[in-house]
Amino acid sequence: MSHSSTPPIVRFAPSPTGRIHIGNARTAMLNYLFAKAAGGQFILRFDDTDVERSRAEYADSIEVDLAWLGAVPSLKVRQSDRVALYVAASEKLKALGRLYPCYETADELDRRRKRMQARGLPPVYDRAALNLTEADRQALEAEGRTPHWRFLLEPGTETWTDLVRGESHIDSASLSDPVLMREDGTYLYTLPSVVDDIDLGITHVIRGEDHVTNTAVQIQVFRALGGDVPAFGHHNLLMNQQGEGLSKRSGALSLTGLREAGVEALAIASMAVLTGSATSVQPVQNLELLQDLVDLAHLSRAPARFDEAELWALSAKTLHAMPFADVALRLADRGITGDVSEAFWDTVRGNLERFDDVDLWWSVATGSIEPVIEDAVFLAQARDALPAEPWDNTTWPAWTTALKASSGRKGKALFHPLRLALTGRETGPELAALLPLIGRARATARLSAHSA
Ligand code: GLU
């Protein structure tokens, strides 16, 4: 079962029943980066066989979210378009005697499970339906019952070397024969997933550890259908600070919501894949660098706690380290263009909590603000001492050194009124870098208490 020689093909397979959250981003990005690191392919598969709960708008939002994270799939498929393949596979399994009709109602199964538990037995399906004769089945159908269909598990232990968890095994005796098809002919998740994995040549199935128990069943379905069994990797799940799992239905920590609130995509990507890993969560400049930090084999097996405050701090750090070239288009989208835009970015990025804060600093640097006047006499004196242009990074130290000597002020008494008048704020970027962007005309007006 070696796949190392061929480039991997992986898939991210969300059901479009809600907006994806940071926990889903963990699965998506672990898959994407795994494929990318090895020159492989990343496929997006919508598990939308549940027609009641699947929505086209959720599928659309998942695509937008993935594109925002930078995980653009090379192929996109929908299970609802592929039902013919599942029908063919189920016919094949029936012909092989691996898919058999069962007529129990949910109530009957429930009573049976309770009886077994009361006797201290594992609540495994007793395969009573296998003993039905053709005549029994006809009688049940004449009563108006329609069958659901179970996959006949082979006895024995399924083993696999999990990419995350290492040697893993599940004894099929501990499992009920899984239902693959419902009474109404629709498919549960198991069969379509395996059929698609075979059809799309998936080499590595990387998903949350809530799917570990499905793996033994799926390995048997792969074999029964004559498909290559892929490698499996099951990562731990992200929990919130209260230790609860994240849910798509609640919409909490959805990627859409985090994006709208102003979190950087690269911060989400980094936090999604590095939380609970051997490498600490850190700002990264791009996905190429992140891909080198991911190591499935060293993901912790304990549930990983996710802290939103940490995400915001990481998002700010990500901005602080972001080179101009990576942000030029986003700046241009907000009208921040021209010769000074690079100097502007380098001056203000270290002060950004979120990207939107650039608007404020762009007004300070090139637009109009309301100066805050603390000491009009001193400010007039400072205005009169402004050097002639051209200005550069030496202007501020030269000007304030002269002012220190002429006014006798120093420290906060010297700098604070100047900052308030020139920027309208208590804190902000280095004035040595900002002042040349503001320029002499604007500085003169602001020091004179005029908005400019
Ligand atoms: N639709 C399944 C889920 O979202 C996919 C599981 C898998 O990757 O096999 O959990």
Short mmCIF file of C-alpha atoms and ligand atoms in Angstrom, two decimals:
data_model
loop_
_atom_site.label_atom_id
_atom_site.label_comp_id
_atom_site.label_asym_id
_atom_site.label_seq_id
_atom_site.Cartn_x
_atom_site.Cartn_y
_atom_site.Cartn_z
CA MET A 1 0.00 0.00 0.00
CA SER A 2 2.77 2.39 -0.84
CA HIS A 3 1.74 5.61 -2.50
CA SER A 4 5.01 7.44 -2.07
CA SER A 5 6.07 7.18 -5.70
CA THR A 6 3.00 8.84 -7.23
CA PRO A 7 1.89 12.36 -6.34
CA PRO A 8 -0.91 12.19 -3.76
CA ILE A 9 -4.53 12.92 -4.56
CA VAL A 10 -6.52 14.06 -1.54
CA ARG A 11 -9.98 15.42 -0.99
CA PHE A 12 -11.80 17.68 1.41
CA ALA A 13 -15.37 16.39 1.66
CA PRO A 14 -17.66 18.71 3.58
CA SER A 15 -21.40 18.28 3.57
CA PRO A 16 -22.83 21.67 2.59
CA THR A 17 -25.15 21.86 5.58
CA GLY A 18 -23.72 24.99 7.18
CA ARG A 19 -20.82 27.38 7.06
CA ILE A 20 -17.46 25.75 7.64
CA HIS A 21 -15.55 26.72 10.77
CA ILE A 22 -11.95 26.74 11.91
CA GLY A 23 -12.16 23.00 12.72
CA ASN A 24 -13.15 22.25 9.12
CA ALA A 25 -10.32 24.55 8.01
CA ARG A 26 -8.00 22.21 9.91
CA THR A 27 -9.12 19.27 7.75
CA ALA A 28 -9.13 21.32 4.55
CA MET A 29 -5.70 22.84 5.06
CA LEU A 30 -4.05 19.63 6.27
CA ASN A 31 -5.23 18.02 3.04
CA TYR A 32 -4.34 20.96 0.84
CA LEU A 33 -0.84 21.42 2.27
CA PHE A 34 -0.17 17.68 2.23
CA ALA A 35 -0.95 17.56 -1.49
CA LYS A 36 0.86 20.79 -2.26
CA ALA A 37 4.05 19.72 -0.49
CA ALA A 38 4.24 16.65 -2.72
CA GLY A 39 3.05 18.21 -5.99
CA GLY A 40 -0.28 16.39 -5.69
CA GLN A 41 -3.91 17.30 -6.22
CA PHE A 42 -6.53 18.68 -3.86
CA ILE A 43 -10.13 17.82 -4.73
CA LEU A 44 -13.22 19.42 -3.25
CA ARG A 45 -16.08 16.97 -2.86
CA PHE A 46 -19.47 18.08 -1.65
CA ASP A 47 -21.13 15.32 0.34
CA ASP A 48 -24.60 16.54 -0.48
CA THR A 49 -26.61 13.32 -0.60
CA ASP A 50 -28.68 14.57 2.34
CA VAL A 51 -31.05 16.66 0.24
CA GLU A 52 -33.01 17.91 3.25
CA ARG A 53 -30.03 19.60 4.88
CA SER A 54 -27.72 20.40 1.95
CA ARG A 55 -27.93 23.89 0.47
CA ALA A 56 -26.34 25.35 -2.66
CA GLU A 57 -25.56 28.57 -0.81
CA TYR A 58 -23.53 26.69 1.78
CA ALA A 59 -21.59 24.96 -1.00
CA ASP A 60 -20.92 28.38 -2.54
CA SER A 61 -19.77 29.84 0.75
CA ILE A 62 -17.44 26.88 1.34
CA GLU A 63 -15.79 27.54 -2.03
CA VAL A 64 -15.39 31.21 -1.22
CA ASP A 65 -13.92 30.37 2.18
CA LEU A 66 -11.43 27.90 0.69
CA ALA A 67 -10.35 30.35 -2.00
CA TRP A 68 -9.85 32.97 0.68
CA LEU A 69 -7.60 30.57 2.60
CA GLY A 70 -5.69 29.91 -0.62
CA ALA A 71 -6.81 26.29 -0.96
CA VAL A 72 -8.17 26.29 -4.47
CA PRO A 73 -9.18 22.78 -5.55
CA SER A 74 -8.03 21.36 -8.87
CA LEU A 75 -11.38 19.59 -9.20
CA LYS A 76 -14.80 19.99 -7.64
CA VAL A 77 -17.44 17.25 -7.54
CA ARG A 78 -20.89 16.90 -6.03
CA GLN A 79 -22.16 13.58 -4.81
CA SER A 80 -25.66 14.51 -5.94
CA ASP A 81 -24.33 14.38 -9.54
CA ARG A 82 -22.84 10.95 -9.06
CA VAL A 83 -25.71 8.78 -7.85
CA ALA A 84 -25.47 6.46 -10.88
CA LEU A 85 -22.04 5.36 -9.63
CA TYR A 86 -23.47 4.53 -6.21
CA VAL A 87 -26.31 2.55 -7.75
CA ALA A 88 -23.84 0.55 -9.83
CA ALA A 89 -21.67 -0.10 -6.77
CA SER A 90 -24.61 -1.23 -4.66
CA GLU A 91 -25.76 -3.59 -7.42
CA LYS A 92 -22.27 -5.02 -7.51
CA LEU A 93 -22.25 -5.55 -3.75
CA LYS A 94 -25.68 -7.21 -3.92
CA ALA A 95 -24.44 -9.55 -6.62
CA LEU A 96 -21.44 -10.41 -4.44
CA GLY A 97 -23.75 -11.18 -1.52
CA ARG A 98 -22.22 -8.33 0.50
CA LEU A 99 -25.31 -6.14 0.61
CA TYR A 100 -28.45 -7.63 2.11
CA PRO A 101 -31.97 -6.38 2.73
CA CYS A 102 -33.19 -5.81 6.28
CA TYR A 103 -36.74 -5.05 7.34
CA GLU A 104 -36.46 -4.10 11.01
CA THR A 105 -38.00 -0.81 12.01
CA ALA A 106 -36.02 1.68 14.07
CA ASP A 107 -38.12 0.70 17.09
CA GLU A 108 -37.45 -2.99 16.70
CA LEU A 109 -33.72 -2.34 16.41
CA ASP A 110 -33.79 -0.16 19.45
CA ARG A 111 -35.55 -2.80 21.56
CA ARG A 112 -33.06 -5.41 20.40
CA ARG A 113 -30.10 -3.17 21.26
CA LYS A 114 -31.48 -2.59 24.75
CA ARG A 115 -31.97 -6.31 25.33
CA MET A 116 -28.37 -7.00 24.33
CA GLN A 117 -27.04 -4.23 26.52
CA ALA A 118 -29.09 -5.58 29.45
CA ARG A 119 -27.36 -8.92 28.94
CA GLY A 120 -23.98 -7.20 28.92
CA LEU A 121 -23.43 -7.80 25.20
CA PRO A 122 -22.13 -5.21 22.75
CA PRO A 123 -25.13 -3.80 20.81
CA VAL A 124 -24.08 -5.26 17.50
CA TYR A 125 -26.69 -6.06 14.85
CA ASP A 126 -27.53 -9.78 15.09
CA ARG A 127 -27.91 -10.33 11.34
CA ALA A 128 -31.39 -11.77 11.79
CA ALA A 129 -32.26 -10.57 8.29
CA LEU A 130 -29.72 -12.96 6.79
CA ASN A 131 -31.94 -15.85 7.85
CA LEU A 132 -35.00 -14.60 6.02
CA THR A 133 -36.18 -16.80 3.18
CA GLU A 134 -37.45 -15.41 -0.09
CA ALA A 135 -40.98 -16.16 1.14
CA ASP A 136 -40.35 -14.26 4.43
CA ARG A 137 -39.17 -11.25 2.46
CA GLN A 138 -42.19 -11.33 0.18
CA ALA A 139 -44.49 -11.54 3.19
CA LEU A 140 -42.78 -8.54 4.83
CA GLU A 141 -43.01 -6.54 1.63
CA ALA A 142 -46.67 -7.48 1.27
CA GLU A 143 -47.13 -5.94 4.76
CA GLY A 144 -45.83 -2.71 3.24
CA ARG A 145 -42.26 -2.86 4.52
CA THR A 146 -39.39 -1.74 2.30
CA PRO A 147 -35.89 -2.90 3.08
CA HIS A 148 -32.84 -0.92 4.06
CA TRP A 149 -29.56 -2.53 3.02
CA ARG A 150 -26.64 -3.58 5.17
CA PHE A 151 -23.09 -4.37 4.18
CA LEU A 152 -21.97 -7.82 5.34
CA LEU A 153 -18.71 -7.36 7.22
CA GLU A 154 -16.07 -10.05 6.99
CA PRO A 155 -14.80 -11.35 10.31
CA GLY A 156 -11.31 -10.31 11.34
CA THR A 157 -9.30 -7.31 12.35
CA GLU A 158 -8.65 -4.46 9.95
CA THR A 159 -5.30 -2.78 10.43
CA TRP A 160 -3.81 0.32 8.92
CA THR A 161 -0.86 2.59 9.59
CA ASP A 162 -2.53 5.87 10.32
CA LEU A 163 -0.58 8.90 9.08
CA VAL A 164 -1.31 10.59 12.40
CA ARG A 165 -2.06 7.85 14.91
CA GLY A 166 0.33 5.15 13.75
CA GLU A 167 -0.58 1.44 13.90
CA SER A 168 -4.35 1.19 14.20
CA HIS A 169 -6.73 -1.73 14.24
CA ILE A 170 -10.41 -2.42 14.65
CA ASP A 171 -11.97 -5.86 15.10
CA SER A 172 -14.99 -6.07 12.83
CA ALA A 173 -16.75 -8.22 15.46
CA SER A 174 -17.18 -5.00 17.46
CA LEU A 175 -19.13 -3.41 14.60
CA SER A 176 -22.67 -3.80 13.28
CA ASP A 177 -23.01 -4.46 9.60
CA PRO A 178 -23.40 -0.86 8.45
CA VAL A 179 -26.51 0.34 6.66
CA LEU A 180 -25.41 1.63 3.26
CA MET A 181 -28.85 2.36 1.78
CA ARG A 182 -31.99 3.63 3.44
CA GLU A 183 -35.54 2.38 2.86
CA ASP A 184 -36.13 5.20 0.39
CA GLY A 185 -33.15 4.16 -1.72
CA THR A 186 -30.92 7.05 -0.62
CA TYR A 187 -27.37 6.41 0.46
CA LEU A 188 -25.75 7.02 3.79
CA TYR A 189 -22.28 8.54 3.78
CA THR A 190 -20.22 5.31 3.74
CA LEU A 191 -20.72 3.89 0.25
CA PRO A 192 -20.66 7.12 -1.80
CA SER A 193 -17.50 8.15 0.00
CA VAL A 194 -15.68 4.93 -0.90
CA VAL A 195 -17.04 4.86 -4.47
CA ASP A 196 -15.81 8.42 -5.02
CA ASP A 197 -12.46 7.75 -3.38
CA ILE A 198 -11.95 4.86 -5.79
CA ASP A 199 -13.26 6.72 -8.84
CA LEU A 200 -11.17 9.83 -8.19
CA GLY A 201 -8.04 7.85 -7.36
CA ILE A 202 -7.74 9.23 -3.83
CA THR A 203 -4.43 8.10 -2.37
CA HIS A 204 -4.69 9.61 1.13
CA VAL A 205 -7.82 10.17 3.20
CA ILE A 206 -7.05 12.84 5.78
CA ARG A 207 -9.97 13.65 8.07
CA GLY A 208 -11.07 14.13 11.64
CA GLU A 209 -10.71 11.38 14.20
CA ASP A 210 -14.49 11.15 14.48
CA HIS A 211 -14.14 8.94 11.39
CA VAL A 212 -11.72 6.38 12.85
CA THR A 213 -14.42 3.77 13.41
CA ASN A 214 -15.66 4.19 9.84
CA THR A 215 -12.25 3.24 8.55
CA ALA A 216 -12.49 -0.50 9.20
CA VAL A 217 -15.83 -0.63 7.40
CA GLN A 218 -14.57 1.48 4.53
CA ILE A 219 -11.44 -0.65 4.08
CA GLN A 220 -13.75 -3.64 3.62
CA VAL A 221 -15.93 -1.76 1.14
CA PHE A 222 -12.82 -0.71 -0.84
CA ARG A 223 -11.76 -4.34 -1.02
CA ALA A 224 -15.22 -5.63 -1.91
CA LEU A 225 -15.44 -3.16 -4.80
CA GLY A 226 -11.93 -4.04 -5.96
CA GLY A 227 -10.52 -0.59 -5.29
CA ASP A 228 -7.07 0.39 -3.99
CA VAL A 229 -7.25 1.06 -0.28
CA PRO A 230 -5.87 4.57 0.33
CA ALA A 231 -3.71 5.59 3.27
CA PHE A 232 -5.66 7.11 6.17
CA GLY A 233 -4.78 9.89 8.56
CA HIS A 234 -7.10 10.98 11.37
CA HIS A 235 -6.30 14.28 13.04
CA ASN A 236 -7.59 15.36 16.43
CA LEU A 237 -10.49 17.78 16.55
CA LEU A 238 -10.43 21.39 17.64
CA MET A 239 -12.43 22.29 20.74
CA ASN A 240 -13.47 25.67 22.00
CA GLN A 241 -12.19 27.05 25.31
CA GLN A 242 -15.00 25.27 27.16
CA GLY A 243 -13.82 21.96 25.71
CA GLU A 244 -16.83 21.63 23.41
CA GLY A 245 -16.58 20.54 19.80
CA LEU A 246 -17.24 23.10 17.07
CA SER A 247 -20.43 22.74 15.09
CA LYS A 248 -21.24 23.79 11.57
CA ARG A 249 -24.84 24.29 12.53
CA SER A 250 -24.23 26.84 15.25
CA GLY A 251 -22.21 29.00 12.84
CA ALA A 252 -19.75 29.68 15.68
CA LEU A 253 -16.25 30.55 14.51
CA SER A 254 -17.32 30.23 10.89
CA LEU A 255 -14.67 31.23 8.38
CA THR A 256 -17.09 33.67 6.80
CA GLY A 257 -17.70 35.33 10.16
CA LEU A 258 -14.00 35.50 10.99
CA ARG A 259 -13.22 36.97 7.57
CA GLU A 260 -15.91 39.61 7.94
CA ALA A 261 -14.58 40.45 11.39
CA GLY A 262 -11.17 41.07 9.82
CA VAL A 263 -9.06 38.03 10.71
CA GLU A 264 -6.24 37.35 8.23
CA ALA A 265 -6.59 34.16 6.17
CA LEU A 266 -2.96 33.21 6.81
CA ALA A 267 -3.55 33.41 10.55
CA ILE A 268 -6.47 31.00 10.25
CA ALA A 269 -4.45 28.65 8.09
CA SER A 270 -1.53 28.66 10.49
CA MET A 271 -3.66 28.22 13.58
CA ALA A 272 -5.78 25.53 11.92
CA VAL A 273 -2.85 23.27 11.08
CA LEU A 274 -0.30 24.08 13.80
CA THR A 275 -2.57 23.97 16.88
CA GLY A 276 -1.62 20.83 18.78
CA SER A 277 1.34 20.13 16.49
CA ALA A 278 5.05 19.81 17.21
CA THR A 279 5.64 23.32 15.82
CA SER A 280 4.15 26.21 17.76
CA VAL A 281 1.51 28.37 16.14
CA GLN A 282 3.27 31.25 14.40
CA PRO A 283 2.69 33.95 11.82
CA VAL A 284 3.61 32.82 8.32
CA GLN A 285 4.06 34.82 5.16
CA ASN A 286 2.62 32.30 2.76
CA LEU A 287 1.32 28.76 2.44
CA GLU A 288 4.63 27.49 1.01
CA LEU A 289 6.29 28.30 4.32
CA LEU A 290 3.39 26.85 6.29
CA GLN A 291 3.53 23.64 4.32
CA ASP A 292 7.09 23.05 5.56
CA LEU A 293 5.93 23.31 9.17
CA VAL A 294 3.11 20.78 8.96
CA ASP A 295 3.84 17.24 10.00
CA LEU A 296 0.90 14.88 10.32
CA ALA A 297 2.95 12.32 12.23
CA HIS A 298 3.56 14.80 15.05
CA LEU A 299 0.04 16.07 15.61
CA SER A 300 -0.97 15.58 19.20
CA ARG A 301 -3.72 13.07 19.89
CA ALA A 302 -5.27 15.04 22.73
CA PRO A 303 -8.10 17.36 21.75
CA ALA A 304 -6.64 20.72 20.76
CA ARG A 305 -8.13 23.83 22.33
CA PHE A 306 -8.70 26.79 20.15
CA ASP A 307 -8.60 30.29 21.60
CA GLU A 308 -10.10 33.12 19.58
CA ALA A 309 -8.03 35.76 21.40
CA GLU A 310 -4.91 33.92 20.27
CA LEU A 311 -6.21 33.99 16.70
CA TRP A 312 -6.61 37.77 16.81
CA ALA A 313 -3.11 38.21 18.21
CA LEU A 314 -1.73 35.95 15.48
CA SER A 315 -3.67 37.86 12.85
CA ALA A 316 -2.10 41.15 13.95
CA LYS A 317 1.38 39.58 13.95
CA THR A 318 0.72 38.20 10.49
CA LEU A 319 -0.01 41.72 9.24
CA HIS A 320 3.03 43.15 10.98
CA ALA A 321 5.27 40.75 9.08
CA MET A 322 3.51 41.04 5.72
CA PRO A 323 5.68 42.34 2.87
CA PHE A 324 4.32 45.11 0.66
CA ALA A 325 4.30 42.93 -2.46
CA ASP A 326 1.83 40.57 -0.81
CA VAL A 327 -0.57 43.30 0.13
CA ALA A 328 -0.27 45.79 -2.75
CA LEU A 329 -3.46 44.62 -4.48
CA ARG A 330 -5.50 44.74 -1.30
CA LEU A 331 -4.21 48.26 -0.66
CA ALA A 332 -5.00 49.30 -4.22
CA ASP A 333 -8.55 47.98 -3.75
CA ARG A 334 -8.99 50.56 -1.02
CA GLY A 335 -7.48 53.35 -3.09
CA ILE A 336 -4.06 53.15 -1.46
CA THR A 337 -1.82 53.44 -4.49
CA GLY A 338 0.98 55.54 -5.87
CA ASP A 339 4.63 56.18 -5.10
CA VAL A 340 4.20 56.43 -1.38
CA SER A 341 2.10 53.30 -0.89
CA GLU A 342 5.07 51.05 -0.15
CA ALA A 343 6.64 53.48 2.32
CA PHE A 344 3.20 53.94 3.82
CA TRP A 345 2.71 50.20 4.31
CA ASP A 346 6.12 49.74 5.88
CA THR A 347 5.41 52.63 8.22
CA VAL A 348 1.99 51.56 9.46
CA ARG A 349 1.88 47.76 9.27
CA GLY A 350 3.36 47.32 12.74
CA ASN A 351 0.43 49.25 14.20
CA LEU A 352 -2.40 47.36 12.57
CA GLU A 353 -4.77 45.20 14.58
CA ARG A 354 -6.70 44.39 11.42
CA PHE A 355 -6.15 45.29 7.82
CA ASP A 356 -9.01 47.82 7.79
CA ASP A 357 -6.98 50.04 10.11
CA VAL A 358 -4.97 51.14 7.05
CA ASP A 359 -7.81 53.51 6.14
CA LEU A 360 -7.30 55.55 9.26
CA TRP A 361 -3.54 55.79 8.76
CA TRP A 362 -3.95 56.60 5.07
CA SER A 363 -6.03 59.61 6.13
CA VAL A 364 -3.36 60.60 8.62
CA ALA A 365 -0.64 60.27 5.98
CA THR A 366 -2.34 61.65 2.90
CA GLY A 367 -5.82 62.86 3.78
CA SER A 368 -7.47 65.08 6.27
CA ILE A 369 -7.82 64.62 10.03
CA GLU A 370 -8.89 66.71 12.99
CA PRO A 371 -5.72 67.62 14.94
CA VAL A 372 -5.86 67.45 18.73
CA ILE A 373 -4.41 70.62 20.22
CA GLU A 374 -2.83 70.35 23.65
CA ASP A 375 -0.70 73.48 23.75
CA ALA A 376 -1.31 75.94 20.92
CA VAL A 377 1.64 78.21 21.74
CA PHE A 378 4.17 75.41 21.69
CA LEU A 379 2.63 73.97 18.51
CA ALA A 380 2.89 77.36 16.75
CA GLN A 381 6.53 77.47 17.75
CA ALA A 382 7.02 73.95 16.41
CA ARG A 383 5.27 74.88 13.16
CA ASP A 384 7.59 77.85 12.64
CA ALA A 385 10.57 75.59 13.17
CA LEU A 386 9.55 73.04 10.53
CA PRO A 387 12.47 72.47 8.15
CA ALA A 388 12.15 73.06 4.43
CA GLU A 389 11.32 70.10 2.20
CA PRO A 390 12.44 67.60 0.89
CA TRP A 391 11.76 65.50 3.96
CA ASP A 392 13.06 62.09 4.87
CA ASN A 393 13.58 59.97 7.98
CA THR A 394 16.10 62.44 9.37
CA THR A 395 13.60 65.33 9.38
CA TRP A 396 11.80 64.31 12.57
CA PRO A 397 14.95 63.85 14.73
CA ALA A 398 16.49 67.06 13.38
CA TRP A 399 13.30 69.07 13.97
CA THR A 400 12.60 67.72 17.48
CA THR A 401 16.25 68.11 18.54
CA ALA A 402 16.07 71.78 17.55
CA LEU A 403 12.71 72.15 19.33
CA LYS A 404 14.09 70.55 22.48
CA ALA A 405 16.83 73.14 22.61
CA SER A 406 14.56 76.11 21.81
CA SER A 407 11.62 75.12 24.08
CA GLY A 408 13.45 73.39 26.91
CA ARG A 409 10.92 70.54 26.65
CA LYS A 410 11.88 66.89 26.57
CA GLY A 411 10.34 63.43 26.64
CA LYS A 412 6.55 63.29 26.74
CA ALA A 413 6.14 67.08 27.10
CA LEU A 414 7.97 67.47 23.81
CA PHE A 415 6.62 64.55 21.78
CA HIS A 416 3.06 64.06 22.98
CA PRO A 417 1.59 67.40 21.79
CA LEU A 418 3.32 66.93 18.43
CA ARG A 419 1.88 63.44 17.93
CA LEU A 420 -1.62 64.55 18.95
CA ALA A 421 -1.58 67.49 16.57
CA LEU A 422 0.01 65.64 13.63
CA THR A 423 -2.00 62.42 13.86
CA GLY A 424 -4.98 63.17 16.08
CA ARG A 425 -4.15 60.10 18.19
CA GLU A 426 -2.26 59.13 21.31
CA THR A 427 -0.26 56.34 19.73
CA GLY A 428 0.73 55.18 16.29
CA PRO A 429 3.60 54.50 13.92
CA GLU A 430 7.05 56.02 14.32
CA LEU A 431 6.79 59.71 13.54
CA ALA A 432 10.21 59.67 11.89
CA ALA A 433 8.68 57.50 9.15
CA LEU A 434 5.23 59.06 9.18
CA LEU A 435 6.21 62.74 9.05
CA PRO A 436 7.69 62.66 5.52
CA LEU A 437 4.45 61.05 4.31
CA ILE A 438 2.35 63.75 5.97
CA GLY A 439 4.49 66.43 4.35
CA ARG A 440 5.08 70.05 5.19
CA ALA A 441 1.77 71.55 4.02
CA ARG A 442 -0.36 69.18 6.09
CA ALA A 443 1.95 69.37 9.10
CA THR A 444 1.85 73.18 9.00
CA ALA A 445 -1.95 73.22 8.94
CA ARG A 446 -2.35 70.63 11.71
CA LEU A 447 0.14 72.39 13.98
CA SER A 448 -1.93 75.53 13.36
CA ALA A 449 -5.02 73.66 14.61
CA HIS A 450 -6.58 73.41 11.15
CA SER A 451 -8.02 70.13 9.98
CA ALA A 452 -5.94 68.90 7.06
N1 GLU B 1 -18.68 14.41 4.69
C1 GLU B 1 -17.84 13.77 5.67
C2 GLU B 1 -17.61 14.76 6.80
O1 GLU B 1 -17.78 15.94 6.60
C3 GLU B 1 -16.52 13.39 5.01
C4 GLU B 1 -15.70 12.47 5.83
C5 GLU B 1 -14.52 11.96 5.04
O2 GLU B 1 -13.60 12.74 4.83
O3 GLU B 1 -14.51 10.80 4.65
O4 GLU B 1 -17.31 14.38 7.90
#
